[in-house]
Short mmCIF file of C-alpha atoms and ligand atoms in Angstrom, two decimals:
data_model
loop_
_atom_site.label_atom_id
_atom_site.label_comp_id
_atom_site.label_asym_id
_atom_site.label_seq_id
_atom_site.Cartn_x
_atom_site.Cartn_y
_atom_site.Cartn_z
CA MET A 1 12.50 30.74 -17.34
CA ASP A 2 9.14 30.15 -17.26
CA PRO A 3 7.77 32.89 -14.84
CA TRP A 4 6.25 30.82 -12.43
CA LEU A 5 9.36 28.74 -12.30
CA SER A 6 11.41 31.79 -10.97
CA GLU A 7 8.43 32.52 -8.73
CA ASP A 8 7.97 29.14 -6.70
CA ARG A 9 11.93 29.44 -6.53
CA ASP A 10 11.89 32.37 -4.95
CA ARG A 11 8.99 31.66 -2.30
CA LEU A 12 9.33 28.79 -2.09
CA PRO A 13 10.06 28.28 1.71
CA ALA A 14 7.22 30.41 2.14
CA LEU A 15 5.14 27.98 -0.52
CA LEU A 16 6.71 24.94 1.57
CA GLU A 17 5.83 25.82 4.71
CA ALA A 18 1.73 26.43 3.45
CA VAL A 19 1.86 22.81 2.48
CA SER A 20 4.30 21.37 5.84
CA ALA A 21 1.21 23.05 7.38
CA TYR A 22 -1.74 21.91 5.63
CA ALA A 23 0.13 18.16 5.37
CA ALA A 24 -0.11 18.27 9.37
CA SER A 25 -3.60 19.33 9.19
CA TYR A 26 -5.31 16.68 7.69
CA LEU A 27 -2.90 13.35 9.11
CA ASP A 28 -3.89 15.06 12.85
CA GLN A 29 -7.38 13.90 10.91
CA VAL A 30 -6.96 11.26 8.74
CA GLY A 31 -7.79 8.56 11.85
CA THR A 32 -11.52 10.84 12.26
CA ALA A 33 -11.79 10.86 8.16
CA ARG A 34 -14.08 9.43 6.01
CA VAL A 35 -12.08 6.12 4.98
CA ALA A 36 -13.58 5.61 2.05
CA ALA A 37 -14.05 9.09 -0.83
CA PRO A 38 -16.99 10.23 -0.99
CA PRO A 39 -18.91 10.00 -5.44
CA ALA A 40 -16.79 12.93 -7.04
CA ASP A 41 -17.92 15.94 -9.28
CA VAL A 42 -15.13 17.43 -10.54
CA PRO A 43 -14.39 18.64 -14.34
CA PRO A 44 -11.79 16.86 -15.17
CA SER A 45 -7.70 18.45 -15.29
CA SER A 46 -5.88 19.39 -18.78
CA LEU A 47 -3.47 21.12 -20.02
CA PRO A 48 -2.76 24.95 -19.95
CA ALA A 49 -1.12 26.69 -22.03
CA THR A 50 -0.04 28.78 -19.61
CA GLY A 51 0.39 27.39 -16.05
CA LEU A 52 -1.11 28.65 -12.92
CA GLY A 53 1.80 28.66 -10.44
CA ALA A 54 2.78 26.27 -7.68
CA GLU A 55 0.39 28.02 -5.28
CA ARG A 56 -3.31 27.50 -7.49
CA ALA A 57 -2.12 24.43 -8.21
CA PHE A 58 -1.55 23.66 -4.42
CA GLU A 59 -4.81 26.00 -4.15
CA ARG A 60 -6.93 23.41 -6.78
CA PHE A 61 -5.31 20.59 -5.88
CA LYS A 62 -6.66 21.12 -2.09
CA THR A 63 -9.87 21.77 -3.11
CA CYS A 64 -10.86 19.41 -6.36
CA VAL A 65 -8.48 15.64 -5.22
CA ALA A 66 -8.11 16.07 -2.16
CA PRO A 67 -12.24 16.27 -0.67
CA SER A 68 -12.58 12.72 -3.32
CA LEU A 69 -9.33 10.77 -1.46
CA ALA A 70 -10.24 7.74 0.48
CA ALA A 71 -8.26 8.03 4.02
CA SER A 72 -6.38 5.00 3.34
CA ALA A 73 -2.78 6.25 5.21
CA GLY A 74 -5.31 5.73 7.86
CA PRO A 75 -6.19 3.00 10.71
CA ARG A 76 -9.49 2.21 9.65
CA HIS A 77 -8.49 1.24 5.80
CA LEU A 78 -8.99 -2.69 5.96
CA GLY A 79 -9.27 -3.37 1.83
CA PHE A 80 -6.20 -5.10 -0.10
CA VAL A 81 -3.05 -4.81 2.51
CA THR A 82 -2.48 -1.46 2.58
CA GLY A 83 -0.09 0.79 5.47
CA GLY A 84 -0.10 4.15 6.40
CA ALA A 85 2.80 6.12 6.45
CA THR A 86 4.55 6.15 10.18
CA PRO A 87 5.77 9.93 11.12
CA ALA A 88 9.50 9.32 10.36
CA ALA A 89 8.67 7.72 6.56
CA VAL A 90 6.64 10.45 5.81
CA ILE A 91 9.28 12.50 6.90
CA GLY A 92 11.93 10.77 4.76
CA ASP A 93 9.50 10.12 1.86
CA TRP A 94 9.66 14.59 2.16
CA LEU A 95 13.38 14.55 1.10
CA VAL A 96 13.79 11.26 -1.51
CA SER A 97 11.51 14.96 -3.39
CA VAL A 98 14.22 17.09 -1.80
CA PHE A 99 16.95 15.65 -2.36
CA ASP A 100 16.78 13.87 -5.80
CA GLN A 101 19.37 11.54 -5.64
CA ASN A 102 19.17 8.78 -8.07
CA PRO A 103 21.38 5.47 -6.20
CA ILE A 104 22.72 3.57 -9.35
CA SER A 105 25.81 4.61 -8.79
CA GLN A 106 28.12 5.69 -6.66
CA LEU A 107 30.58 7.98 -9.13
CA ASP A 108 29.28 11.28 -7.99
CA GLY A 109 30.97 10.08 -4.37
CA SER A 110 26.94 10.56 -2.53
CA THR A 111 27.18 8.28 -0.27
CA ALA A 112 22.85 7.42 -1.65
CA LEU A 113 23.75 3.84 -2.81
CA ARG A 114 25.60 3.83 0.62
CA LEU A 115 22.58 4.28 2.24
CA GLU A 116 20.14 1.73 0.42
CA ARG A 117 22.44 -1.10 1.24
CA GLU A 118 22.83 -0.30 4.83
CA THR A 119 19.13 -0.50 4.67
CA VAL A 120 19.12 -3.40 3.36
CA ASP A 121 20.48 -4.57 5.96
CA MET A 122 18.63 -3.04 8.58
CA LEU A 123 15.52 -4.77 6.98
CA ARG A 124 18.02 -8.63 6.24
CA SER A 125 18.49 -8.32 9.96
CA LEU A 126 14.69 -7.15 10.97
CA PHE A 127 13.46 -10.19 8.70
CA GLY A 128 15.99 -12.13 10.49
CA LEU A 129 17.33 -14.12 7.56
CA PRO A 130 21.17 -14.96 6.98
CA GLU A 131 23.49 -13.03 5.83
CA GLN A 132 23.65 -14.72 2.08
CA PHE A 133 20.79 -12.96 1.44
CA LEU A 134 21.25 -10.36 -0.82
CA GLY A 135 17.97 -7.80 -1.14
CA THR A 136 17.33 -5.35 -4.16
CA PHE A 137 15.39 -2.56 -3.25
CA VAL A 138 11.51 -2.81 -5.94
CA SER A 139 8.73 -1.01 -6.13
CA GLY A 140 6.52 -3.31 -4.81
CA ALA A 141 5.58 -7.39 -4.20
CA THR A 142 4.01 -7.92 -7.39
CA MET A 143 8.27 -6.49 -8.63
CA SER A 144 9.71 -8.77 -6.47
CA ASN A 145 8.28 -11.94 -7.44
CA PHE A 146 8.96 -10.79 -10.49
CA VAL A 147 12.60 -10.89 -9.64
CA GLY A 148 13.04 -13.58 -8.11
CA LEU A 149 10.27 -15.53 -10.68
CA ALA A 150 12.89 -14.24 -12.94
CA LEU A 151 15.93 -15.63 -11.21
CA ALA A 152 13.91 -18.84 -10.54
CA ARG A 153 13.56 -19.60 -14.33
CA GLU A 154 17.49 -18.67 -14.86
CA TRP A 155 18.20 -21.32 -12.59
CA LEU A 156 15.45 -23.75 -14.23
CA GLY A 157 18.15 -22.96 -17.51
CA ARG A 158 21.73 -23.67 -16.24
CA GLN A 159 19.90 -26.69 -14.72
CA GLN A 160 19.61 -27.68 -18.22
CA GLY A 161 22.91 -25.81 -20.12
CA VAL A 162 21.25 -22.44 -21.17
CA ARG A 163 21.70 -19.89 -20.03
CA ILE A 164 18.22 -17.66 -20.36
CA SER A 165 19.66 -14.01 -20.07
CA GLU A 166 20.88 -14.89 -23.13
CA GLU A 167 19.24 -17.52 -25.45
CA GLY A 168 15.57 -16.39 -24.28
CA VAL A 169 13.09 -18.48 -22.77
CA GLY A 170 12.66 -20.59 -26.03
CA ALA A 171 15.87 -22.41 -25.53
CA LEU A 172 14.21 -23.68 -22.37
CA ARG A 173 13.33 -27.46 -22.10
CA GLY A 174 10.34 -27.86 -20.56
CA MET A 175 9.61 -26.40 -16.47
CA THR A 176 7.35 -28.09 -13.57
CA ILE A 177 5.59 -24.77 -12.14
CA LEU A 178 4.38 -25.71 -8.53
CA SER A 179 2.31 -23.37 -6.32
CA ALA A 180 -1.00 -24.02 -3.69
CA SER A 181 -2.08 -20.62 -3.72
CA PRO A 182 -0.29 -18.10 -5.77
CA HIS A 183 -0.92 -14.46 -5.88
CA SER A 184 -1.77 -12.94 -8.34
CA SER A 185 1.02 -10.89 -8.61
CA ALA A 186 2.81 -14.50 -9.18
CA THR A 187 1.24 -15.16 -11.89
CA LYS A 188 1.35 -12.47 -13.60
CA ALA A 189 4.70 -12.41 -13.09
CA LEU A 190 5.14 -15.93 -15.04
CA SER A 191 3.35 -14.01 -18.03
CA MET A 192 5.92 -11.04 -17.57
CA LEU A 193 9.16 -13.58 -17.71
CA GLY A 194 7.72 -15.02 -20.41
CA LEU A 195 6.59 -18.49 -18.64
CA GLY A 196 2.98 -17.86 -18.92
CA ARG A 197 0.41 -17.94 -16.52
CA ARG A 198 -0.89 -21.00 -16.76
CA SER A 199 2.05 -22.40 -16.69
CA TRP A 200 2.32 -23.37 -13.15
CA GLN A 201 0.66 -26.60 -12.44
CA GLU A 202 -2.33 -26.71 -8.87
CA VAL A 203 -1.00 -28.55 -6.13
CA GLU A 204 -4.21 -29.64 -3.64
CA CYS A 205 -4.83 -27.71 -0.56
CA LEU A 206 -5.05 -29.03 2.41
CA PRO A 207 -8.48 -29.88 3.82
CA GLY A 208 -10.02 -26.53 3.81
CA ARG A 209 -6.93 -24.67 3.81
CA GLU A 210 -4.88 -22.24 1.42
CA ALA A 211 -1.91 -24.30 2.44
CA MET A 212 -0.24 -27.49 0.36
CA ASP A 213 -1.06 -30.43 1.38
CA ARG A 214 2.52 -32.22 1.71
CA ALA A 215 1.55 -35.58 0.83
CA ALA A 216 -0.27 -33.91 -2.68
CA LEU A 217 3.34 -32.43 -3.26
CA ASP A 218 5.66 -35.17 -2.93
CA ARG A 219 4.20 -37.06 -5.47
CA ARG A 220 3.38 -34.57 -8.04
CA LEU A 221 7.53 -33.79 -7.29
CA ALA A 222 8.29 -37.39 -7.49
CA LYS A 223 6.53 -37.33 -11.17
CA ASN A 224 8.05 -34.34 -11.93
CA ALA A 225 12.09 -34.59 -10.95
CA GLY A 226 13.99 -31.89 -12.49
CA SER A 227 14.22 -28.35 -13.83
CA THR A 228 11.42 -27.67 -10.12
CA VAL A 229 10.33 -24.21 -8.88
CA VAL A 230 8.32 -24.43 -6.13
CA ILE A 231 6.06 -20.41 -4.87
CA ALA A 232 4.69 -21.39 -1.86
CA SER A 233 3.06 -18.54 0.17
CA ALA A 234 3.34 -17.67 4.03
CA GLY A 235 0.40 -14.97 3.80
CA THR A 236 -1.84 -15.54 1.35
CA VAL A 237 -3.44 -12.82 0.48
CA ASN A 238 -7.13 -14.54 1.19
CA THR A 239 -6.77 -15.87 4.34
CA GLY A 240 -3.05 -14.70 5.76
CA ASP A 241 -2.74 -18.84 5.35
CA PHE A 242 0.48 -20.50 5.28
CA ASP A 243 2.86 -22.63 3.73
CA ASP A 244 5.18 -25.07 6.29
CA PHE A 245 8.54 -23.83 5.45
CA GLN A 246 10.08 -27.23 7.27
CA GLU A 247 8.57 -29.38 5.31
CA LEU A 248 9.04 -27.63 1.95
CA VAL A 249 12.57 -27.37 3.08
CA ARG A 250 12.56 -30.63 3.53
CA LEU A 251 11.43 -31.42 0.03
CA LYS A 252 13.27 -29.17 -1.69
CA ASP A 253 16.66 -31.36 0.48
CA LYS A 254 15.11 -34.46 -1.28
CA TYR A 255 13.64 -32.81 -4.63
CA GLY A 256 16.71 -29.97 -5.25
CA PHE A 257 14.60 -27.84 -6.29
CA TRP A 258 13.89 -23.80 -6.96
CA LEU A 259 11.68 -22.28 -3.35
CA HIS A 260 10.25 -19.07 -4.14
CA ILE A 261 8.84 -17.52 -1.03
CA ASP A 262 5.67 -14.58 -1.76
CA ALA A 263 6.50 -13.15 2.15
CA ALA A 264 5.05 -10.05 0.25
CA PHE A 265 2.20 -9.34 4.21
CA GLY A 266 3.45 -12.65 5.97
CA GLY A 267 7.26 -12.07 6.35
CA PHE A 268 7.07 -9.66 9.09
CA ALA A 269 5.50 -12.79 11.16
CA SER A 270 9.57 -12.95 11.70
CA LEU A 271 8.92 -9.97 14.12
CA SER A 272 7.86 -11.56 16.68
CA PRO A 273 8.44 -14.35 18.92
CA LEU A 274 4.70 -15.14 19.43
CA LEU A 275 4.41 -15.90 14.94
CA GLN A 276 7.79 -16.58 14.30
CA PRO A 277 7.26 -19.98 14.28
CA LEU A 278 4.82 -19.33 10.62
CA VAL A 279 7.27 -18.45 8.84
CA GLU A 280 10.27 -20.66 10.60
CA GLY A 281 12.37 -22.31 7.78
CA TRP A 282 11.97 -19.63 5.09
CA GLN A 283 15.46 -19.05 5.53
CA CYS A 284 16.38 -22.17 3.14
CA ALA A 285 14.38 -20.19 -0.05
CA ASP A 286 16.16 -18.95 -3.01
CA SER A 287 14.07 -15.94 -2.65
CA ILE A 288 11.50 -14.32 -0.86
CA CYS A 289 9.43 -11.36 -1.40
CA ILE A 290 8.63 -8.24 1.40
CA ASP A 291 6.52 -5.89 0.59
CA LEU A 292 7.11 -2.59 2.65
CA HIS A 293 4.22 0.19 1.67
CA LYS A 294 2.78 -2.86 3.94
CA TRP A 295 3.97 -3.53 7.00
CA LEU A 296 6.77 -1.66 7.58
CA ASN A 297 4.07 0.84 7.08
CA VAL A 298 6.47 3.16 3.91
CA PRO A 299 5.35 5.50 2.02
CA TYR A 300 4.53 3.91 -2.23
CA ASP A 301 6.22 2.51 -3.49
CA SER A 302 8.45 -0.01 -1.92
CA GLY A 303 9.35 -3.49 -1.88
CA ILE A 304 12.75 -5.45 -1.24
CA ALA A 305 13.51 -8.91 -3.09
CA PHE A 306 15.79 -10.76 -1.41
CA THR A 307 17.85 -14.17 -3.10
CA ARG A 308 21.01 -16.21 -2.08
CA HIS A 309 21.81 -16.44 -5.67
CA ARG A 310 23.65 -12.86 -6.54
CA ASP A 311 25.21 -14.71 -10.06
CA LEU A 312 21.75 -15.40 -11.33
CA GLN A 313 19.93 -11.96 -10.41
CA VAL A 314 23.20 -10.43 -12.30
CA ASP A 315 22.70 -12.68 -15.07
CA VAL A 316 19.66 -11.92 -15.39
CA PHE A 317 19.51 -7.38 -14.19
CA SER A 318 22.50 -6.36 -15.60
CA ASN A 319 23.53 -3.19 -17.48
CA VAL A 320 26.08 -2.86 -19.07
CA SER A 321 27.44 0.49 -20.79
CA PRO A 322 30.96 1.72 -20.48
CA TYR A 323 28.83 4.94 -19.08
CA LEU A 324 27.66 3.05 -16.22
CA GLY A 325 30.63 2.05 -15.22
CA GLN A 326 31.29 -2.52 -15.48
CA VAL A 327 29.53 -4.74 -12.88
CA ALA A 328 32.17 -4.37 -9.56
CA ALA A 329 31.96 -7.38 -7.31
CA ASP A 330 29.32 -5.94 -5.16
CA PRO A 331 27.01 -4.66 -8.14
CA GLU A 332 25.24 -1.79 -8.46
CA PRO A 333 21.25 -1.93 -8.00
CA ILE A 334 21.51 -1.22 -11.27
CA HIS A 335 22.96 -5.11 -12.14
CA LEU A 336 19.80 -6.04 -9.68
CA ALA A 337 16.97 -4.99 -10.41
CA PRO A 338 14.22 -4.75 -13.41
CA GLU A 339 14.85 -0.75 -12.65
CA ASN A 340 17.92 1.78 -13.91
CA SER A 341 17.31 4.89 -12.15
CA HIS A 342 15.26 4.16 -9.25
CA ARG A 343 13.68 6.60 -6.61
CA TRP A 344 15.56 6.87 -3.49
CA ARG A 345 12.71 4.21 -1.63
CA ALA A 346 15.22 3.44 0.90
CA LEU A 347 15.37 6.55 3.65
CA PRO A 348 11.99 6.64 3.93
CA ALA A 349 12.09 2.91 5.38
CA TRP A 350 16.63 3.85 6.72
CA PHE A 351 13.75 6.76 9.10
CA ALA A 352 11.22 4.35 9.68
CA LEU A 353 13.56 1.42 10.94
CA THR A 354 16.37 4.02 12.56
CA ALA A 355 12.88 6.46 14.67
CA TYR A 356 11.13 2.98 15.84
CA GLY A 357 13.95 -0.29 15.76
CA ARG A 358 12.97 -3.25 16.16
CA ASP A 359 11.10 -3.16 18.64
CA GLY A 360 8.57 -0.34 17.29
CA TYR A 361 8.63 -2.24 14.53
CA ARG A 362 7.20 -5.97 16.45
CA GLU A 363 5.01 -3.46 18.66
CA ILE A 364 3.19 -3.16 15.57
CA VAL A 365 3.07 -5.91 13.96
CA GLU A 366 1.72 -7.28 17.34
CA ARG A 367 -1.21 -5.29 18.06
CA ASP A 368 -2.73 -5.63 14.18
CA CYS A 369 -2.95 -9.29 14.99
CA ARG A 370 -4.55 -8.78 18.01
CA LEU A 371 -6.89 -6.55 17.35
CA ALA A 372 -7.00 -9.42 14.10
CA ARG A 373 -7.88 -11.87 16.04
CA LYS A 374 -10.27 -9.52 18.49
CA LEU A 375 -12.20 -9.35 15.17
CA GLY A 376 -12.06 -12.72 14.58
CA GLU A 377 -13.58 -13.83 17.81
CA ARG A 378 -16.45 -11.17 17.34
CA ILE A 379 -17.47 -12.15 13.92
CA GLN A 380 -17.18 -15.82 15.46
CA HIS A 381 -19.94 -15.44 18.39
CA SER A 382 -22.45 -12.61 15.69
CA THR A 383 -25.04 -14.01 14.50
CA LEU A 384 -24.95 -11.52 11.95
CA PHE A 385 -21.88 -13.41 10.06
CA ASP A 386 -19.46 -16.79 9.34
CA LEU A 387 -15.83 -16.58 9.82
CA LEU A 388 -14.57 -18.32 7.24
CA ALA A 389 -10.88 -19.27 9.08
CA PRO A 390 -8.77 -18.74 11.60
CA VAL A 391 -7.12 -15.55 12.18
CA ARG A 392 -3.20 -16.99 11.47
CA LEU A 393 -2.20 -13.70 11.46
CA ASN A 394 -3.17 -10.13 10.11
CA ILE A 395 -6.31 -10.94 7.83
CA VAL A 396 -10.14 -12.05 8.93
CA CYS A 397 -11.37 -13.64 6.41
CA PHE A 398 -15.60 -14.22 6.50
CA ALA A 399 -18.68 -13.42 5.10
CA THR A 400 -22.27 -13.07 5.91
CA LYS A 401 -24.57 -15.42 6.65
CA HIS A 402 -26.88 -14.97 4.04
CA ARG A 403 -23.11 -15.55 1.05
CA GLY A 404 -24.75 -13.64 -0.94
CA ASP A 405 -25.01 -10.55 0.66
CA CYS A 406 -21.46 -9.53 0.62
CA HIS A 407 -21.18 -7.83 -1.86
CA ARG A 408 -23.20 -5.26 -1.01
CA LEU A 409 -22.33 -5.74 3.00
CA ILE A 410 -19.11 -4.17 1.27
CA GLN A 411 -21.08 -0.93 -0.09
CA GLY A 412 -22.55 -0.16 2.89
CA VAL A 413 -20.27 -0.25 4.76
CA ARG A 414 -18.11 2.52 2.58
CA ASP A 415 -21.08 4.32 2.39
CA GLY A 416 -21.38 4.25 5.87
CA GLY A 417 -17.39 5.62 5.99
CA GLY A 418 -16.16 3.92 9.27
CA THR A 419 -14.40 1.16 7.57
CA PHE A 420 -13.78 -0.17 3.77
CA VAL A 421 -13.31 -3.79 3.07
CA THR A 422 -12.82 -5.91 0.41
CA PRO A 423 -14.63 -8.98 -1.36
CA THR A 424 -12.95 -11.80 -2.68
CA VAL A 425 -13.78 -15.87 -3.57
CA LEU A 426 -12.41 -18.50 -1.59
CA HIS A 427 -14.21 -21.89 -1.64
CA GLN A 428 -15.65 -20.85 -5.35
CA ALA A 429 -17.56 -18.70 -2.85
CA PRO A 430 -18.13 -15.17 -1.85
CA ALA A 431 -16.29 -13.29 0.51
CA ILE A 432 -15.26 -10.81 2.77
CA ARG A 433 -11.56 -9.09 3.47
CA ALA A 434 -10.61 -6.61 6.81
CA ALA A 435 -6.49 -6.51 6.77
CA PHE A 436 -4.59 -4.65 9.77
CA SER A 437 -1.18 -3.27 8.94
CA ASN A 438 -1.11 -0.04 9.61
CA TRP A 439 0.94 1.21 12.39
CA ARG A 440 -2.30 3.36 13.97
CA THR A 441 -5.58 0.90 14.26
CA SER A 442 -6.37 0.40 17.82
CA GLU A 443 -8.77 -0.73 20.05
CA GLY A 444 -10.75 1.91 19.38
CA ASP A 445 -10.41 1.70 15.63
CA LEU A 446 -12.17 -2.68 16.35
CA GLU A 447 -15.11 -1.08 18.27
CA ILE A 448 -15.85 1.29 15.07
CA VAL A 449 -14.67 -1.31 12.65
CA TRP A 450 -17.45 -3.64 14.20
CA GLU A 451 -20.23 -0.83 14.71
CA SER A 452 -20.32 -0.52 11.20
CA LEU A 453 -19.95 -4.44 10.35
CA VAL A 454 -22.75 -4.83 12.09
CA LYS A 455 -24.75 -1.95 11.42
CA GLY A 456 -24.49 -2.81 7.54
CA ALA A 457 -25.00 -6.02 8.17
CA GLN A 458 -28.77 -5.43 10.53
CA LYS A 459 -29.99 -2.90 7.45
CA LEU A 460 -28.89 -5.51 4.95
CA THR A 461 -31.77 -8.30 7.35
CA ALA A 462 -33.63 -5.37 7.97
CA ASN A 463 -34.54 -4.43 3.68
CA ALA A 464 -34.80 -8.73 3.42
C1 PLP B 501 0.77 -12.73 -0.72
C2 PLP B 501 1.20 -10.91 -1.94
N1 PLP B 501 1.90 -10.95 -2.82
C3 PLP B 501 1.50 -9.97 -3.49
C4 PLP B 501 1.32 -8.79 -3.70
C5 PLP B 501 1.64 -8.04 -4.72
O1 PLP B 501 1.84 -6.08 -4.19
P1 PLP B 501 1.64 -5.16 -5.21
O2 PLP B 501 0.40 -4.87 -5.18
O3 PLP B 501 2.39 -4.55 -3.77
O4 PLP B 501 2.79 -5.38 -6.16
C6 PLP B 501 0.46 -8.58 -2.72
C7 PLP B 501 -1.24 -7.58 -2.59
O5 PLP B 501 -2.12 -7.12 -2.04
C8 PLP B 501 -0.21 -9.92 -2.27
O6 PLP B 501 -0.61 -9.51 -0.54
#
């Protein structure tokens, strides 16, 4: 055995204690840390012939890596849709590494898989989805969209009397995929599925919105009767807009299409009685994508794919081999997901749900949405910015008065360290998005965010 391996094994309790103290002090200041990372000027790592041992590797991490990490776990990182990690989720995630389970079967008697199933049940209950929904852990919303659309592809084949999982996409005789504002990960999934990134047709949006125009969708469906998939949004990434699922369900009853909903973060609206109407009707979807490393605030990577079509899921993803056992009536995740071996993602989610429950998560969602609305109101009444869309959930989409300044504002604000927001393009013009999805974010943080934005915009005006 490598001498460092045996030394590290013997010193593990002391090493873990040192790491634990360091982690606690980092998390203690993540709320006040500079949000975006300062430029790094460190030599790149290279593979040593003889190792350094865990303690020196840790020292190197502290001096060379950590100082230039973004405070993405903190409360004012409003870029992308970034969740943090609740205390219980961090504990759960640490224990994932300690126990290092591979919940692919129960052949070794481990209860890891049972806990994974129980956690799926807890999540289904949290989101208020009916029992018919089967949930499968995946690495995030991209893979969740992939799973949902893989099942849609299999269903399209069934409509035509072919099994795509056996015969391949070449056997598919025509299909229609309709969407208004799909997330880029959904079109990426179409590429990965061999259907093609450009295989979808754009349905017109309601005026000034990112949500589908129902009448336009009806016209498209009437023209394309037969094998059709509709990709709908519960929370578009630009403006947090929602398709009207009750309308979609009425159309689904009329035309019989596959309804996939990307609810990566918007699915969390179901946690609050105030916001739940946004997702009303989603329980009639065929497949639903929800991210967990966003608003559930568990560490990366974690998402869940819900579907009511277990048979199609087994057709697409079953992984049959004598050494793995047979596909049971209640199939193991290896027969339901793209991955075979996988991290015990359920444990951080289980810890977090057990620690904070339905009420704890409802409070996080409602607080984040309240803060987003407040930021939206300030922007609306400001002479420095334009609010580009009503704040329906947790995303504030806005722009500098001079639209061409958006990128410079984002850079200036990032360099100031008070907050971090990300750019986008809305209705062909530059825009800025701020997404609230961290469990720590408070009224005090909102003040710092606002101050950073105002200072950034004033600087631009002064330099104009
Ligand atoms: C609506 C939506 N769908 C899918 C994704 C992709 O998520 P992930 O990065 O977890 O794959 C995102 C990410 O922000 C999103 O907002």
